[in-house]
Every structure is written in C-alpha cells, then in structure tokens.
C-alpha cells in the first residue's frame, strides 16, 4: 500500500507527543560525549561501535542494552543536555506539546539523586519554551522493581509535584501486572497526578493487564495497549471513557513486522483516541514524524486519518481545554493551508 500523504506534510503537521522516554533519546553521539565528560568506560570509543550495541529483538534484550547505557548520565547538566537535545528534535518535527517519561529509579538505584535528575530535566523544559515547545514530565515506576521502591520514589517525587504532570508504569511487564502498583497509583491520584500505564504489545496476560489498568486502577491513558482489539467490550470502554492510547509503530516493528498497524487503524476507525509517538527514538530508528510516515506508508493511510491521529494526540493530552483549543486551531489552520 502507498499513502497520498507526503513526508513534508507530516513533518510540518502540528502534533503532540505523549509516549517518549527521555532516556530513550540518548543518541550514540551524546552517549560518547557524556562518557568522555564523566570518565565512564562504556567499552566503545566510536559512534559506529555504540550503534552496533543497539541490537535487540524483544523487550528483555532491549532493556539489557537500554539500562547500562544510562551510566553515562551522572549530573544535572547531563540530564539537561539529554532533554534539550530531544526538545530541539521535537521542535524540528513541529511537536507543539510533549509529555516526557522519565525513570528516576534507573538513576537513584545507581547512586544518582532524584533531585539531580529532575532539576536537569526541568531546566531543559523551561528553556525549550524558546523553541515553541511546551513540555511536561511523567514519572514512571519501573515495574520490575518492588512496590516498596515505587512507594519511596513517589515520596521523593511529591515535593516536586508542581514539575510532574502524572505517573506511568514501564519496563519488564512479565510477572509484573499493573495491580502490583495499585496503592502507589491511588496515592498519586490523591496527590493530583494524572495516571497512565504501559500495557506492552503481545505480553503474557495482555488483556488482563489492560483490564486492570482501565477498570480497577482508573488510568486515563494506556501506553501501547493495541491488544485491546482482542476484547470488544474493553474497546467500547475506552471509547466511552475517552481513554487515550499511545502507539509507537517503529518500536512495535522490532517485535512485529507489521508494527501493529492493522490494530492502530482499527482502533482509529472505532473512535479510540489513539495517537502516534516515537517511544525510544535513538534505539528504534526514528522520531515522531518518521513513525507517522512509516505507519502511513505501510498501511496506506489517508490524509484524514493522519490528521485524526494528530488531533487525537492533543485531545488525549493532559493540558487545559484552552491549550487544546489553541493547538487544535493551529492544526486546522495548517491542514487548510496545505
């Protein structure tokens, strides 16, 4: 299939990004630069050597590469540089609003203070306003860590809750269902934080995990989660409750060659607020516009379908109704002129 939609149209399309792991934007060039700056021996000395380590074919093998790479992130400036490099790319992709995942436990567990992480990320977000990018942070719990670790992390985060829009749940899902963290989600909601959770594609117990997150834990969005098509009742629930879904075609393609495209198109057609995002772009070969185009090209998406994905990205975001109206008006204006 081919699409009538050009790369240029997609690149310029105003959009929001709601599923982006900041640690997953660590490009080989920056990884090498930070390793030298912080005197960290990563076992590679050239960009090509770093790229060769980015090899994986499932979630477990990806995480085995992903977490050790973070050792180069040592101080506040490193986190600032990481985030600002991504935000520059977001601006080039006409991302107007982004909600950035970060994994504090991946850093505090290796001796980096929570304050170091969040101060660096927050400074970059403030400076990115000059790039015309509006950004917020979503703090994720690592689901393969203990409930007690999540409890302590939430306590560390609450003094900074004005800098944190919501909480999420990521990392190895196997034997780590959403309900493991039900108490931490209740506490986060009581503190006024929004709720989302990864329900990764084709995992053991996918439908049960999606049902837990939606029906019991009350999440407002599901990250990945396209397995929901296996349960029409849950799809109806997602539509009637305006649940956002954040899909990531290029990262899906590392697990399924068809990148869950049929499911994305089906959910889009049923009125689910599904949108396209880049997940861990330094590792999966493309930023947000690349993800839009890959999906559009492989599945022959129409211009209207692509625009609806962008519309959904704003409508599923956690910004004010006034901001949504502003961004949606910019989207309509761009479409009218192009």
mmCIF file of C-alpha atoms in Angstrom:
data_model
loop_
_atom_site.group_PDB
_atom_site.id
_atom_site.type_symbol
_atom_site.label_atom_id
_atom_site.label_comp_id
_atom_site.label_asym_id
_atom_site.label_seq_id
_atom_site.Cartn_x
_atom_site.Cartn_y
_atom_site.Cartn_z
ATOM 1 C CA UNK A 1 0.000 0.000 0.000
ATOM 2 C CA UNK A 2 1.061 3.572 -0.553
ATOM 3 C CA UNK A 3 -0.116 6.778 1.001
ATOM 4 C CA UNK A 4 -1.129 10.083 -0.537
ATOM 5 C CA UNK A 5 0.466 11.865 2.435
ATOM 6 C CA UNK A 6 3.964 13.270 1.970
ATOM 7 C CA UNK A 7 6.794 13.292 4.486
ATOM 8 C CA UNK A 8 6.793 17.077 4.247
ATOM 9 C CA UNK A 9 3.111 17.301 5.207
ATOM 10 C CA UNK A 10 3.683 15.006 8.194
ATOM 11 C CA UNK A 11 6.818 16.855 9.285
ATOM 12 C CA UNK A 12 5.020 20.195 9.373
ATOM 13 C CA UNK A 13 1.843 18.871 10.973
ATOM 14 C CA UNK A 14 1.351 20.337 14.488
ATOM 15 C CA UNK A 15 1.299 17.390 16.875
ATOM 16 C CA UNK A 16 1.702 16.311 20.478
ATOM 17 C CA UNK A 17 3.964 13.510 21.668
ATOM 18 C CA UNK A 18 2.645 11.548 24.632
ATOM 19 C CA UNK A 19 4.891 8.468 24.685
ATOM 20 C CA UNK A 20 8.558 9.418 24.754
ATOM 21 C CA UNK A 21 11.138 8.038 27.177
ATOM 22 C CA UNK A 22 13.793 10.689 27.643
ATOM 23 C CA UNK A 23 16.419 8.035 28.394
ATOM 24 C CA UNK A 24 15.475 6.501 25.039
ATOM 25 C CA UNK A 25 16.634 9.623 23.190
ATOM 26 C CA UNK A 26 20.288 9.004 24.087
ATOM 27 C CA UNK A 27 21.853 9.138 20.643
ATOM 28 C CA UNK A 28 25.258 7.457 20.136
ATOM 29 C CA UNK A 29 26.981 10.840 19.686
ATOM 30 C CA UNK A 30 25.735 12.162 23.026
ATOM 31 C CA UNK A 31 26.421 8.865 24.766
ATOM 32 C CA UNK A 32 30.067 9.061 23.705
ATOM 33 C CA UNK A 33 30.313 12.728 24.640
ATOM 34 C CA UNK A 34 28.912 12.122 28.135
ATOM 35 C CA UNK A 35 31.093 9.044 28.649
ATOM 36 C CA UNK A 36 34.195 11.161 27.953
ATOM 37 C CA UNK A 37 32.951 14.076 30.055
ATOM 38 C CA UNK A 38 32.259 11.847 33.056
ATOM 39 C CA UNK A 39 35.162 9.402 32.579
ATOM 40 C CA UNK A 40 32.819 6.429 32.207
ATOM 41 C CA UNK A 41 34.232 3.396 30.399
ATOM 42 C CA UNK A 42 31.386 2.156 28.199
ATOM 43 C CA UNK A 43 33.511 -0.272 26.205
ATOM 44 C CA UNK A 44 33.039 1.675 22.957
ATOM 45 C CA UNK A 45 35.114 4.501 21.524
ATOM 46 C CA UNK A 46 33.399 5.316 18.215
ATOM 47 C CA UNK A 47 29.848 6.137 17.148
ATOM 48 C CA UNK A 48 29.830 3.012 14.974
ATOM 49 C CA UNK A 49 30.758 0.834 17.962
ATOM 50 C CA UNK A 50 27.960 2.359 20.007
ATOM 51 C CA UNK A 51 25.451 1.775 17.200
ATOM 52 C CA UNK A 52 26.449 -1.886 16.979
ATOM 53 C CA UNK A 53 25.420 -2.370 20.607
ATOM 54 C CA UNK A 54 21.873 -1.223 19.772
ATOM 55 C CA UNK A 55 20.807 -4.776 18.842
ATOM 56 C CA UNK A 56 17.659 -6.461 20.234
ATOM 57 C CA UNK A 57 14.588 -8.364 19.108
ATOM 58 C CA UNK A 58 12.334 -8.364 22.166
ATOM 59 C CA UNK A 59 11.648 -6.317 25.284
ATOM 60 C CA UNK A 60 14.113 -8.193 27.514
ATOM 61 C CA UNK A 61 17.039 -7.886 25.071
ATOM 62 C CA UNK A 62 16.243 -4.204 24.532
ATOM 63 C CA UNK A 63 16.254 -3.472 28.275
ATOM 64 C CA UNK A 64 19.600 -5.284 28.607
ATOM 65 C CA UNK A 65 21.106 -2.627 26.312
ATOM 66 C CA UNK A 66 18.961 0.295 27.453
ATOM 67 C CA UNK A 67 19.693 0.421 31.177
ATOM 68 C CA UNK A 68 23.510 0.051 31.083
ATOM 69 C CA UNK A 69 23.660 2.949 28.578
ATOM 70 C CA UNK A 70 22.308 5.258 31.286
ATOM 71 C CA UNK A 71 25.545 5.005 33.259
ATOM 72 C CA UNK A 72 26.861 7.995 31.305
ATOM 73 C CA UNK A 73 24.162 10.194 32.901
ATOM 74 C CA UNK A 74 25.830 11.406 36.068
ATOM 75 C CA UNK A 75 24.973 15.025 36.862
ATOM 76 C CA UNK A 76 22.324 17.686 36.338
ATOM 77 C CA UNK A 77 23.929 19.045 33.168
ATOM 78 C CA UNK A 78 23.868 15.575 31.593
ATOM 79 C CA UNK A 79 20.107 15.304 32.089
ATOM 80 C CA UNK A 80 19.683 18.848 30.782
ATOM 81 C CA UNK A 81 21.730 18.062 27.661
ATOM 82 C CA UNK A 82 19.804 14.831 27.064
ATOM 83 C CA UNK A 83 16.415 16.526 27.343
ATOM 84 C CA UNK A 84 17.317 19.660 25.407
ATOM 85 C CA UNK A 85 18.736 17.623 22.516
ATOM 86 C CA UNK A 86 15.407 15.796 22.266
ATOM 87 C CA UNK A 87 13.392 19.002 22.568
ATOM 88 C CA UNK A 88 15.323 20.510 19.642
ATOM 89 C CA UNK A 89 14.316 17.494 17.559
ATOM 90 C CA UNK A 90 10.737 17.811 18.781
ATOM 91 C CA UNK A 91 10.672 21.419 17.577
ATOM 92 C CA UNK A 92 12.003 20.340 14.159
ATOM 93 C CA UNK A 93 9.145 17.794 13.998
ATOM 94 C CA UNK A 94 6.594 20.513 14.859
ATOM 95 C CA UNK A 95 5.744 18.895 18.173
ATOM 96 C CA UNK A 96 3.901 21.643 19.999
ATOM 97 C CA UNK A 97 3.311 19.753 23.244
ATOM 98 C CA UNK A 98 5.189 16.788 24.717
ATOM 99 C CA UNK A 99 4.692 14.753 27.878
ATOM 100 C CA UNK A 100 8.074 13.186 28.647
ATOM 101 C CA UNK A 101 8.516 9.919 30.537
ATOM 102 C CA UNK A 102 11.473 9.656 32.900
ATOM 103 C CA UNK A 103 12.639 6.711 35.040
ATOM 104 C CA UNK A 104 14.077 8.008 38.318
ATOM 105 C CA UNK A 105 14.648 4.522 39.777
ATOM 106 C CA UNK A 106 17.012 3.730 36.911
ATOM 107 C CA UNK A 107 19.183 6.547 38.245
ATOM 108 C CA UNK A 108 18.631 6.519 42.019
ATOM 109 C CA UNK A 109 19.408 2.772 42.030
ATOM 110 C CA UNK A 110 22.917 3.614 40.789
ATOM 111 C CA UNK A 111 23.506 6.446 43.238
ATOM 112 C CA UNK A 112 22.196 9.486 41.324
ATOM 113 C CA UNK A 113 19.984 11.736 43.462
ATOM 114 C CA UNK A 114 16.358 12.237 42.416
ATOM 115 C CA UNK A 115 16.944 15.983 42.637
ATOM 116 C CA UNK A 116 19.807 15.783 40.142
ATOM 117 C CA UNK A 117 17.573 14.088 37.576
ATOM 118 C CA UNK A 118 14.538 16.320 37.881
ATOM 119 C CA UNK A 119 16.430 19.606 38.101
ATOM 120 C CA UNK A 120 18.255 18.868 34.852
ATOM 121 C CA UNK A 121 15.090 17.806 33.024
ATOM 122 C CA UNK A 122 13.074 20.741 34.342
ATOM 123 C CA UNK A 123 15.699 23.300 33.284
ATOM 124 C CA UNK A 124 15.594 21.926 29.743
ATOM 125 C CA UNK A 125 11.799 22.121 29.683
ATOM 126 C CA UNK A 126 11.874 25.765 30.748
ATOM 127 C CA UNK A 127 14.481 26.639 28.116
ATOM 128 C CA UNK A 128 12.560 24.772 25.393
ATOM 129 C CA UNK A 129 9.802 27.371 25.589
ATOM 130 C CA UNK A 130 12.100 29.471 23.395
ATOM 131 C CA UNK A 131 11.805 26.691 20.778
ATOM 132 C CA UNK A 132 7.992 26.989 20.875
ATOM 133 C CA UNK A 133 7.736 23.559 22.531
ATOM 134 C CA UNK A 134 5.519 23.152 25.577
ATOM 135 C CA UNK A 135 6.721 20.199 27.696
ATOM 136 C CA UNK A 136 5.790 18.359 30.894
ATOM 137 C CA UNK A 137 7.158 15.367 32.806
ATOM 138 C CA UNK A 138 5.578 11.992 33.578
ATOM 139 C CA UNK A 139 7.411 9.992 36.249
ATOM 140 C CA UNK A 140 7.376 6.247 35.602
ATOM 141 C CA UNK A 141 7.690 3.429 38.111
ATOM 142 C CA UNK A 142 9.882 0.542 36.969
ATOM 143 C CA UNK A 143 7.540 -2.419 37.229
ATOM 144 C CA UNK A 144 10.361 -4.942 37.712
ATOM 145 C CA UNK A 145 11.360 -3.075 40.899
ATOM 146 C CA UNK A 146 9.480 -3.650 44.143
ATOM 147 C CA UNK A 147 6.303 -1.971 45.361
ATOM 148 C CA UNK A 148 8.395 -0.553 48.206
ATOM 149 C CA UNK A 149 10.788 1.049 45.747
ATOM 150 C CA UNK A 150 7.820 2.650 43.972
ATOM 151 C CA UNK A 151 6.462 3.918 47.311
ATOM 152 C CA UNK A 152 9.784 5.548 48.188
ATOM 153 C CA UNK A 153 10.100 7.043 44.692
ATOM 154 C CA UNK A 154 6.663 8.626 44.935
ATOM 155 C CA UNK A 155 7.616 10.143 48.296
ATOM 156 C CA UNK A 156 10.762 11.594 46.709
ATOM 157 C CA UNK A 157 8.705 12.997 43.862
ATOM 158 C CA UNK A 158 5.917 14.688 45.803
ATOM 159 C CA UNK A 159 7.986 17.756 46.817
ATOM 160 C CA UNK A 160 8.392 18.351 43.057
ATOM 161 C CA UNK A 161 4.802 17.594 42.079
ATOM 162 C CA UNK A 162 4.399 21.033 40.507
ATOM 163 C CA UNK A 163 7.004 19.879 37.967
ATOM 164 C CA UNK A 164 5.370 16.465 37.377
ATOM 165 C CA UNK A 165 2.160 16.103 35.390
ATOM 166 C CA UNK A 166 1.472 12.429 36.003
ATOM 167 C CA UNK A 167 2.827 8.964 36.667
ATOM 168 C CA UNK A 168 3.363 5.988 34.402
ATOM 169 C CA UNK A 169 4.486 2.376 34.565
ATOM 170 C CA UNK A 170 7.128 0.837 32.312
ATOM 171 C CA UNK A 171 9.924 -1.766 31.995
ATOM 172 C CA UNK A 172 9.575 -5.574 32.028
ATOM 173 C CA UNK A 173 5.881 -6.441 32.222
ATOM 174 C CA UNK A 174 6.281 -10.208 32.607
ATOM 175 C CA UNK A 175 5.078 -11.203 36.097
ATOM 176 C CA UNK A 176 4.662 -7.506 36.920
ATOM 177 C CA UNK A 177 0.981 -6.680 36.304
ATOM 178 C CA UNK A 178 -0.390 -3.179 36.830
ATOM 179 C CA UNK A 179 -2.196 -4.176 40.029
ATOM 180 C CA UNK A 180 1.171 -4.686 41.707
ATOM 181 C CA UNK A 181 1.264 -0.868 41.945
ATOM 182 C CA UNK A 182 -2.399 -0.153 42.732
ATOM 183 C CA UNK A 183 -1.581 1.507 46.073
ATOM 184 C CA UNK A 184 1.025 3.811 44.554
ATOM 185 C CA UNK A 185 -1.461 4.808 41.834
ATOM 186 C CA UNK A 186 -4.116 5.610 44.436
ATOM 187 C CA UNK A 187 -1.616 7.763 46.345
ATOM 188 C CA UNK A 188 -0.518 9.541 43.159
ATOM 189 C CA UNK A 189 -4.113 10.251 42.149
ATOM 190 C CA UNK A 190 -4.826 11.606 45.639
ATOM 191 C CA UNK A 191 -1.881 13.987 45.153
ATOM 192 C CA UNK A 192 -3.488 15.298 41.965
ATOM 193 C CA UNK A 193 -1.305 13.489 39.419
ATOM 194 C CA UNK A 194 -2.613 12.057 36.148
ATOM 195 C CA UNK A 195 -2.350 8.294 35.521
ATOM 196 C CA UNK A 196 -1.148 6.215 32.592
ATOM 197 C CA UNK A 197 0.436 2.746 32.308
ATOM 198 C CA UNK A 198 2.295 0.693 29.744
ATOM 199 C CA UNK A 199 0.477 -2.413 28.565
ATOM 200 C CA UNK A 200 3.069 -3.642 26.105
ATOM 201 C CA UNK A 201 2.152 -5.474 22.924
ATOM 202 C CA UNK A 202 1.657 -9.240 22.913
ATOM 203 C CA UNK A 203 2.706 -9.804 26.511
ATOM 204 C CA UNK A 204 1.586 -12.717 28.669
ATOM 205 C CA UNK A 205 -1.771 -11.659 30.098
ATOM 206 C CA UNK A 206 -2.083 -8.541 27.905
ATOM 207 C CA UNK A 207 -5.875 -8.300 28.122
ATOM 208 C CA UNK A 208 -5.908 -8.881 31.883
ATOM 209 C CA UNK A 209 -3.324 -6.134 32.313
ATOM 210 C CA UNK A 210 -5.310 -3.688 30.164
ATOM 211 C CA UNK A 211 -8.472 -4.513 32.122
ATOM 212 C CA UNK A 212 -6.692 -3.971 35.468
ATOM 213 C CA UNK A 213 -5.337 -0.620 34.352
ATOM 214 C CA UNK A 214 -8.646 0.621 32.957
ATOM 215 C CA UNK A 215 -11.334 -0.857 35.190
ATOM 216 C CA UNK A 216 -9.589 -1.052 38.552
ATOM 217 C CA UNK A 217 -6.748 1.483 38.588
ATOM 218 C CA UNK A 218 -8.579 4.170 36.651
ATOM 219 C CA UNK A 219 -5.816 5.177 34.249
ATOM 220 C CA UNK A 220 -6.605 7.940 31.764
ATOM 221 C CA UNK A 221 -4.327 6.563 29.061
ATOM 222 C CA UNK A 222 -2.816 3.233 28.015
ATOM 223 C CA UNK A 223 0.674 3.210 26.519
ATOM 224 C CA UNK A 224 0.962 0.699 23.654
ATOM 225 C CA UNK A 225 -2.079 -1.463 24.508
ATOM 226 C CA UNK A 226 -3.199 -2.333 20.960
ATOM 227 C CA UNK A 227 -4.001 -5.870 22.142
ATOM 228 C CA UNK A 228 -7.225 -4.278 23.386
ATOM 229 C CA UNK A 229 -8.732 -5.150 19.973
ATOM 230 C CA UNK A 230 -8.999 -8.745 21.256
ATOM 231 C CA UNK A 231 -11.771 -7.629 23.646
ATOM 232 C CA UNK A 232 -14.556 -5.558 22.022
ATOM 233 C CA UNK A 233 -16.033 -4.753 25.423
ATOM 234 C CA UNK A 234 -12.776 -3.108 26.510
ATOM 235 C CA UNK A 235 -12.621 -1.185 23.231
ATOM 236 C CA UNK A 236 -16.114 0.132 23.936
ATOM 237 C CA UNK A 237 -14.959 1.094 27.444
ATOM 238 C CA UNK A 238 -12.002 3.002 26.002
ATOM 239 C CA UNK A 239 -14.253 4.923 23.598
ATOM 240 C CA UNK A 240 -16.958 5.741 26.145
ATOM 241 C CA UNK A 241 -14.398 6.870 28.767
ATOM 242 C CA UNK A 242 -12.231 8.890 26.326
ATOM 243 C CA UNK A 243 -9.172 6.781 27.113
ATOM 244 C CA UNK A 244 -6.075 7.871 25.227
ATOM 245 C CA UNK A 245 -3.826 5.241 23.640
ATOM 246 C CA UNK A 246 -0.228 5.961 22.692
ATOM 247 C CA UNK A 247 1.087 3.709 19.953
ATOM 248 C CA UNK A 248 4.673 3.584 18.681
ATOM 249 C CA UNK A 249 4.897 1.955 15.223
ATOM 250 C CA UNK A 250 8.690 1.789 14.806
ATOM 251 C CA UNK A 251 9.336 0.248 18.212
ATOM 252 C CA UNK A 252 6.448 -2.173 17.565
ATOM 253 C CA UNK A 253 8.188 -3.227 14.351
ATOM 254 C CA UNK A 254 11.083 -4.682 16.362
ATOM 255 C CA UNK A 255 8.613 -7.204 17.790
ATOM 256 C CA UNK A 256 6.076 -7.450 14.938
ATOM 257 C CA UNK A 257 7.000 -6.634 11.319
ATOM 258 C CA UNK A 258 3.520 -5.206 10.711
ATOM 259 C CA UNK A 259 4.095 -2.719 13.590
ATOM 260 C CA UNK A 260 0.576 -3.340 14.939
ATOM 261 C CA UNK A 261 -0.630 -1.144 12.096
ATOM 262 C CA UNK A 262 -3.859 -3.048 11.467
ATOM 263 C CA UNK A 263 -4.784 -2.667 15.121
ATOM 264 C CA UNK A 264 -3.943 1.057 15.117
ATOM 265 C CA UNK A 265 -6.113 1.618 12.044
ATOM 266 C CA UNK A 266 -8.950 -0.455 13.515
ATOM 267 C CA UNK A 267 -8.906 1.465 16.790
ATOM 268 C CA UNK A 268 -8.723 4.785 14.945
ATOM 269 C CA UNK A 269 -11.785 3.802 12.928
ATOM 270 C CA UNK A 270 -13.709 2.870 16.081
ATOM 271 C CA UNK A 271 -13.149 6.300 17.602
ATOM 272 C CA UNK A 272 -10.481 5.389 20.149
ATOM 273 C CA UNK A 273 -8.228 8.358 20.968
ATOM 274 C CA UNK A 274 -5.132 6.597 19.618
ATOM 275 C CA UNK A 275 -2.076 8.602 18.572
ATOM 276 C CA UNK A 276 1.410 8.023 17.171
ATOM 277 C CA UNK A 277 4.639 8.553 19.128
ATOM 278 C CA UNK A 278 8.326 7.637 18.999
ATOM 279 C CA UNK A 279 8.894 5.731 22.283
ATOM 280 C CA UNK A 280 12.730 5.367 22.383
ATOM 281 C CA UNK A 281 13.736 7.008 19.089
ATOM 282 C CA UNK A 282 17.511 6.717 19.476
ATOM 283 C CA UNK A 283 17.085 2.950 19.693
ATOM 284 C CA UNK A 284 14.270 2.305 17.228
ATOM 285 C CA UNK A 285 15.340 4.348 14.242
ATOM 286 C CA UNK A 286 13.103 7.387 14.096
ATOM 287 C CA UNK A 287 11.471 10.357 15.767
ATOM 288 C CA UNK A 288 7.766 11.141 15.689
ATOM 289 C CA UNK A 289 7.393 12.192 12.043
ATOM 290 C CA UNK A 290 9.268 9.024 10.995
ATOM 291 C CA UNK A 291 6.720 6.986 12.963
ATOM 292 C CA UNK A 292 3.778 8.759 11.338
ATOM 293 C CA UNK A 293 5.223 8.245 7.866
ATOM 294 C CA UNK A 294 6.155 4.581 8.401
ATOM 295 C CA UNK A 295 2.606 3.810 9.509
ATOM 296 C CA UNK A 296 1.002 5.900 6.769
ATOM 297 C CA UNK A 297 3.208 4.399 4.055
ATOM 298 C CA UNK A 298 2.880 0.745 5.081
ATOM 299 C CA UNK A 299 -0.878 0.893 5.643
ATOM 300 C CA UNK A 300 -1.909 3.439 3.023
ATOM 301 C CA UNK A 301 -3.347 5.944 5.470
ATOM 302 C CA UNK A 302 -5.406 8.781 4.060
ATOM 303 C CA UNK A 303 -4.706 12.422 4.800
ATOM 304 C CA UNK A 304 -7.802 12.491 7.029
ATOM 305 C CA UNK A 305 -6.548 9.513 9.048
ATOM 306 C CA UNK A 306 -3.144 11.129 9.579
ATOM 307 C CA UNK A 307 -4.760 14.388 10.658
ATOM 308 C CA UNK A 308 -7.048 12.488 13.050
ATOM 309 C CA UNK A 309 -4.010 10.860 14.679
ATOM 310 C CA UNK A 310 -2.555 14.326 15.265
ATOM 311 C CA UNK A 311 -5.909 15.605 16.555
ATOM 312 C CA UNK A 312 -6.089 12.646 18.944
ATOM 313 C CA UNK A 313 -2.627 13.478 20.272
ATOM 314 C CA UNK A 314 -3.846 16.838 21.536
ATOM 315 C CA UNK A 315 -7.215 15.548 22.701
ATOM 316 C CA UNK A 316 -5.592 12.729 24.725
ATOM 317 C CA UNK A 317 -3.037 15.078 26.297
ATOM 318 C CA UNK A 318 -3.221 16.382 29.862
ATOM 319 C CA UNK A 319 -3.241 20.079 29.023
ATOM 320 C CA UNK A 320 -6.026 22.559 29.726
ATOM 321 C CA UNK A 321 -9.061 22.800 27.466
ATOM 322 C CA UNK A 322 -7.880 26.275 26.484
ATOM 323 C CA UNK A 323 -4.485 24.985 25.338
ATOM 324 C CA UNK A 324 -6.127 22.111 23.474
ATOM 325 C CA UNK A 325 -8.366 24.553 21.627
ATOM 326 C CA UNK A 326 -5.352 26.685 20.697
ATOM 327 C CA UNK A 327 -3.330 23.755 19.351
ATOM 328 C CA UNK A 328 -6.305 22.224 17.530
ATOM 329 C CA UNK A 329 -6.940 25.579 15.847
ATOM 330 C CA UNK A 330 -3.284 25.620 14.716
ATOM 331 C CA UNK A 331 -3.729 22.086 13.380
ATOM 332 C CA UNK A 332 -6.871 23.061 11.451
ATOM 333 C CA UNK A 333 -5.124 26.120 10.037
ATOM 334 C CA UNK A 334 -2.148 24.046 8.868
ATOM 335 C CA UNK A 335 -4.411 21.497 7.186
ATOM 336 C CA UNK A 336 -6.452 24.229 5.489
ATOM 337 C CA UNK A 337 -3.273 25.811 4.073
ATOM 338 C CA UNK A 338 -1.642 22.548 2.978
#
